[in-house]
Tab-separated table of C-alpha atoms in Angstrom:
chain	number	residue	atom	x	y	z
A	210	UNK	CA	113.761	96.038	102.149
A	211	UNK	CA	110.420	95.173	100.289
A	212	UNK	CA	106.782	94.910	102.015
A	213	UNK	CA	106.299	91.014	100.129
A	214	UNK	CA	102.941	90.051	100.264
A	215	UNK	CA	102.444	86.175	98.612
A	216	UNK	CA	98.860	84.705	97.967
A	217	UNK	CA	98.616	81.147	98.382
A	218	UNK	CA	100.215	79.416	101.119
A	219	UNK	CA	100.986	76.146	99.000
A	220	UNK	CA	104.895	74.430	97.743
A	221	UNK	CA	105.512	77.568	95.708
A	222	UNK	CA	104.407	80.271	98.352
A	223	UNK	CA	105.971	78.318	100.420
A	224	UNK	CA	109.358	78.466	99.217
A	225	UNK	CA	109.179	81.560	98.360
A	226	UNK	CA	108.182	83.049	101.641
A	227	UNK	CA	110.914	82.110	103.073
A	228	UNK	CA	113.574	82.873	101.251
A	229	UNK	CA	112.836	86.237	100.220
A	230	UNK	CA	112.763	86.417	104.629
A	231	UNK	CA	115.828	85.011	105.026
A	232	UNK	CA	116.717	87.514	101.987
A	233	UNK	CA	116.092	91.065	104.384
A	234	UNK	CA	112.452	91.216	103.201
A	235	UNK	CA	109.444	91.757	105.280
A	236	UNK	CA	106.990	89.161	103.331
A	237	UNK	CA	102.828	88.297	104.895
A	238	UNK	CA	102.117	84.541	103.772
A	239	UNK	CA	98.324	85.667	102.748
A	240	UNK	CA	95.920	82.292	103.841
A	241	UNK	CA	92.722	81.801	103.045
A	242	UNK	CA	90.677	82.314	106.469
A	243	UNK	CA	93.313	83.957	108.410
A	244	UNK	CA	91.830	86.759	109.539
A	245	UNK	CA	94.054	88.914	111.497
A	246	UNK	CA	98.190	89.674	110.839
A	247	UNK	CA	100.532	86.829	113.373
A	248	UNK	CA	103.234	86.179	113.339
A	249	UNK	CA	105.643	82.391	111.792
A	250	UNK	CA	108.421	80.841	112.450
A	251	UNK	CA	110.697	83.848	110.666
A	252	UNK	CA	111.767	87.588	112.243
A	253	UNK	CA	110.403	88.952	109.234
A	254	UNK	CA	107.830	86.407	108.111
A	255	UNK	CA	103.855	87.220	109.077
A	256	UNK	CA	100.657	85.125	108.037
A	257	UNK	CA	96.922	86.631	107.495
A	258	UNK	CA	94.195	86.531	104.909
A	259	UNK	CA	94.652	87.327	101.681
A	260	UNK	CA	92.934	90.786	101.245
A	261	UNK	CA	94.915	91.895	104.745
A	262	UNK	CA	98.057	90.187	102.356
A	263	UNK	CA	97.529	92.539	99.388
A	264	UNK	CA	96.682	95.641	100.916
A	265	UNK	CA	99.476	95.640	103.070
A	266	UNK	CA	101.951	94.880	100.963
A	267	UNK	CA	103.695	96.781	98.205
A	268	UNK	CA	104.714	94.018	96.187
A	269	UNK	CA	102.264	90.929	95.523
A	270	UNK	CA	103.495	86.924	94.571
A	271	UNK	CA	99.894	85.331	93.295
A	272	UNK	CA	101.285	81.590	94.246
A	273	UNK	CA	97.122	80.761	93.454
A	274	UNK	CA	96.320	77.894	91.551
A	275	UNK	CA	96.154	79.147	87.719
A	276	UNK	CA	92.557	77.412	87.118
A	277	UNK	CA	91.173	79.835	90.077
A	278	UNK	CA	93.121	82.457	90.033
A	279	UNK	CA	91.254	85.607	87.652
A	280	UNK	CA	88.605	85.063	90.005
A	281	UNK	CA	90.429	84.737	93.926
A	282	UNK	CA	92.891	88.070	92.465
A	283	UNK	CA	89.550	90.208	90.626
A	284	UNK	CA	87.834	89.496	94.003
A	285	UNK	CA	91.029	92.030	95.330
A	286	UNK	CA	91.466	95.169	93.101
A	287	UNK	CA	91.267	97.491	95.359
A	288	UNK	CA	93.796	95.726	97.374
A	289	UNK	CA	96.113	94.904	94.765
A	290	UNK	CA	95.508	98.550	92.853
A	291	UNK	CA	98.781	100.278	92.790
A	292	UNK	CA	101.103	97.391	93.307
A	293	UNK	CA	103.413	95.092	91.327
A	294	UNK	CA	101.659	91.818	91.143
A	295	UNK	CA	103.853	89.158	90.236
A	296	UNK	CA	102.197	86.028	88.815
A	297	UNK	CA	103.780	83.069	89.048
A	298	UNK	CA	101.090	80.586	87.900
A	299	UNK	CA	100.400	78.261	85.234
A	300	UNK	CA	96.296	78.100	84.870
A	301	UNK	CA	95.761	74.694	83.332
A	302	UNK	CA	93.527	72.029	84.009
A	303	UNK	CA	94.267	68.689	84.975
A	304	UNK	CA	95.075	65.757	83.608
A	305	UNK	CA	93.633	62.351	85.123
A	306	UNK	CA	97.243	61.365	86.806
A	307	UNK	CA	96.895	65.244	87.913
A	308	UNK	CA	99.980	66.734	86.570
A	309	UNK	CA	98.964	69.848	84.220
A	310	UNK	CA	97.062	69.688	81.053
A	311	UNK	CA	95.604	72.314	78.755
A	312	UNK	CA	95.522	75.314	78.676
A	313	UNK	CA	92.311	77.392	80.373
A	314	UNK	CA	93.408	80.477	77.763
A	315	UNK	CA	94.418	79.163	75.141
A	316	UNK	CA	95.154	82.633	72.558
A	317	UNK	CA	95.604	84.328	76.279
A	318	UNK	CA	97.283	84.063	79.071
A	319	UNK	CA	96.706	84.240	82.500
A	320	UNK	CA	98.721	87.280	82.796
A	321	UNK	CA	96.900	89.056	79.827
A	322	UNK	CA	93.690	87.848	81.711
A	323	UNK	CA	95.006	89.491	85.046
A	324	UNK	CA	96.730	92.972	83.898
A	325	UNK	CA	92.821	93.973	81.731
A	326	UNK	CA	90.758	92.486	84.773
A	327	UNK	CA	93.071	94.507	87.179
A	328	UNK	CA	94.261	98.062	85.279
A	329	UNK	CA	95.281	99.590	88.360
A	330	UNK	CA	98.144	96.693	88.875
A	331	UNK	CA	101.077	96.143	87.190
A	332	UNK	CA	101.537	92.520	86.258
A	333	UNK	CA	104.321	90.478	86.107
A	334	UNK	CA	104.777	87.271	84.309
A	335	UNK	CA	107.694	85.523	85.692
A	336	UNK	CA	108.897	82.062	87.126
A	337	UNK	CA	106.170	80.279	85.587
A	338	UNK	CA	108.851	77.773	83.896
A	339	UNK	CA	110.401	75.311	86.185
A	340	UNK	CA	109.771	72.934	88.659
A	341	UNK	CA	109.614	75.206	92.073
A	342	UNK	CA	112.244	74.772	94.383
A	343	UNK	CA	114.712	76.083	91.021
A	344	UNK	CA	112.628	79.320	91.483
A	345	UNK	CA	114.799	79.519	94.811
A	346	UNK	CA	118.080	77.876	94.220
A	347	UNK	CA	118.612	78.444	90.538
A	348	UNK	CA	122.083	77.363	90.754
A	349	UNK	CA	121.350	74.569	92.111
A	350	UNK	CA	120.910	73.665	88.389
A	351	UNK	CA	124.117	72.056	86.262
A	352	UNK	CA	122.924	74.381	83.306
A	353	UNK	CA	122.258	77.580	84.296
A	354	UNK	CA	117.976	78.366	83.841
A	355	UNK	CA	116.848	81.084	82.388
A	356	UNK	CA	113.486	83.004	84.408
A	357	UNK	CA	111.496	84.853	81.579
A	358	UNK	CA	109.652	88.443	82.488
A	359	UNK	CA	106.641	89.860	80.530
A	360	UNK	CA	104.505	92.894	81.259
A	361	UNK	CA	104.215	95.752	80.458
A	362	UNK	CA	105.673	98.325	83.747
A	363	UNK	CA	109.705	98.987	82.524
A	364	UNK	CA	109.874	100.417	86.463
A	365	UNK	CA	107.822	97.034	87.385
A	366	UNK	CA	109.650	95.043	85.961
A	367	UNK	CA	113.301	95.986	87.251
A	368	UNK	CA	111.717	96.088	90.606
A	369	UNK	CA	110.789	92.419	90.114
A	370	UNK	CA	114.554	91.534	88.147
A	371	UNK	CA	115.616	92.858	91.461
A	372	UNK	CA	113.718	90.636	93.700
A	373	UNK	CA	115.619	87.625	91.377
A	374	UNK	CA	118.461	88.663	92.153
A	375	UNK	CA	117.768	88.380	95.561
A	376	UNK	CA	116.178	84.807	95.240
A	377	UNK	CA	120.165	84.075	93.971
A	378	UNK	CA	118.938	84.510	89.283
A	379	UNK	CA	122.301	85.982	88.283
A	380	UNK	CA	121.575	88.908	85.379
A	381	UNK	CA	122.188	87.229	82.561
A	382	UNK	CA	120.166	83.831	83.993
A	383	UNK	CA	117.070	86.915	83.294
A	384	UNK	CA	115.375	87.229	80.167
A	385	UNK	CA	112.374	90.633	79.394
A	386	UNK	CA	110.471	88.840	76.854
A	387	UNK	CA	108.771	92.438	75.927
A	388	UNK	CA	105.005	93.010	76.958
A	389	UNK	CA	102.502	90.640	79.028
A	390	UNK	CA	101.213	89.584	75.984
A	391	UNK	CA	104.753	87.962	75.822
A	392	UNK	CA	103.130	85.378	78.391
A	393	UNK	CA	101.647	83.464	76.301
A	394	UNK	CA	104.800	81.738	75.179
A	395	UNK	CA	106.095	81.149	78.153
A	396	UNK	CA	102.626	80.212	80.289
A	397	UNK	CA	101.986	77.580	76.817
A	398	UNK	CA	106.128	76.140	77.750
A	399	UNK	CA	104.167	74.110	80.976
A	400	UNK	CA	103.041	71.661	78.396
A	401	UNK	CA	106.420	70.211	78.085
A	402	UNK	CA	105.804	69.642	82.016
A	403	UNK	CA	104.220	66.242	82.531
A	404	UNK	CA	105.439	64.845	79.519
A	405	UNK	CA	109.226	65.223	81.766
A	406	UNK	CA	107.986	64.968	85.253
A	407	UNK	CA	106.410	61.284	84.146
A	408	UNK	CA	109.685	59.983	82.389
A	409	UNK	CA	111.876	61.657	84.791
A	410	UNK	CA	110.063	62.173	88.179
A	411	UNK	CA	109.944	65.379	89.982
A	412	UNK	CA	113.939	66.656	89.557
A	413	UNK	CA	114.203	70.161	89.130
A	414	UNK	CA	114.092	71.569	85.783
A	415	UNK	CA	113.969	74.346	84.213
A	416	UNK	CA	112.530	75.533	80.291
A	417	UNK	CA	115.817	77.474	80.059
A	418	UNK	CA	117.128	79.738	76.781
A	419	UNK	CA	120.828	78.591	75.699
A	420	UNK	CA	122.939	81.185	73.708
């Protein structure tokens, strides 16, 4: 069992929290404004504020809106020191219809900016190339999906791969791209997402690698 904190209590964060708690992990779901840890509906799931969530967890998942993530998490530098930070967000500016638009960090990536701002934290980018429902139910797709990994620390990536396994990701579906700079490629994949959603609606999909 791993102590996991999730920053962001929207659809992505909540889905991950319940799935990881069901897999047997102790999960704290970080919400803005909660000043102390309180029990949630699941026995292995708690609610707390962001600082408490980061401080009391071994692994932290960033599921906050990508366009404001850097400021939010830089403020938690001390709480995140020595931790693994799994970044599942995409930093984009919303288009007129509210769907993802242009990248906030062209020529770079949110993951790289986070690693530079949090040098004492092991940042691993993953799960940002799919609709949120696929993150916790990859086997529901008719074609095997791909979860890409980017990060500088090999043990951290192995820990993240094991957690993906707890979410139903088979080893052959996980593709380690290399260091944190490779997150530029997967974050850029978000540019295809609004076009797919406009044509097909919110049908579950992932941007996958076919072998």
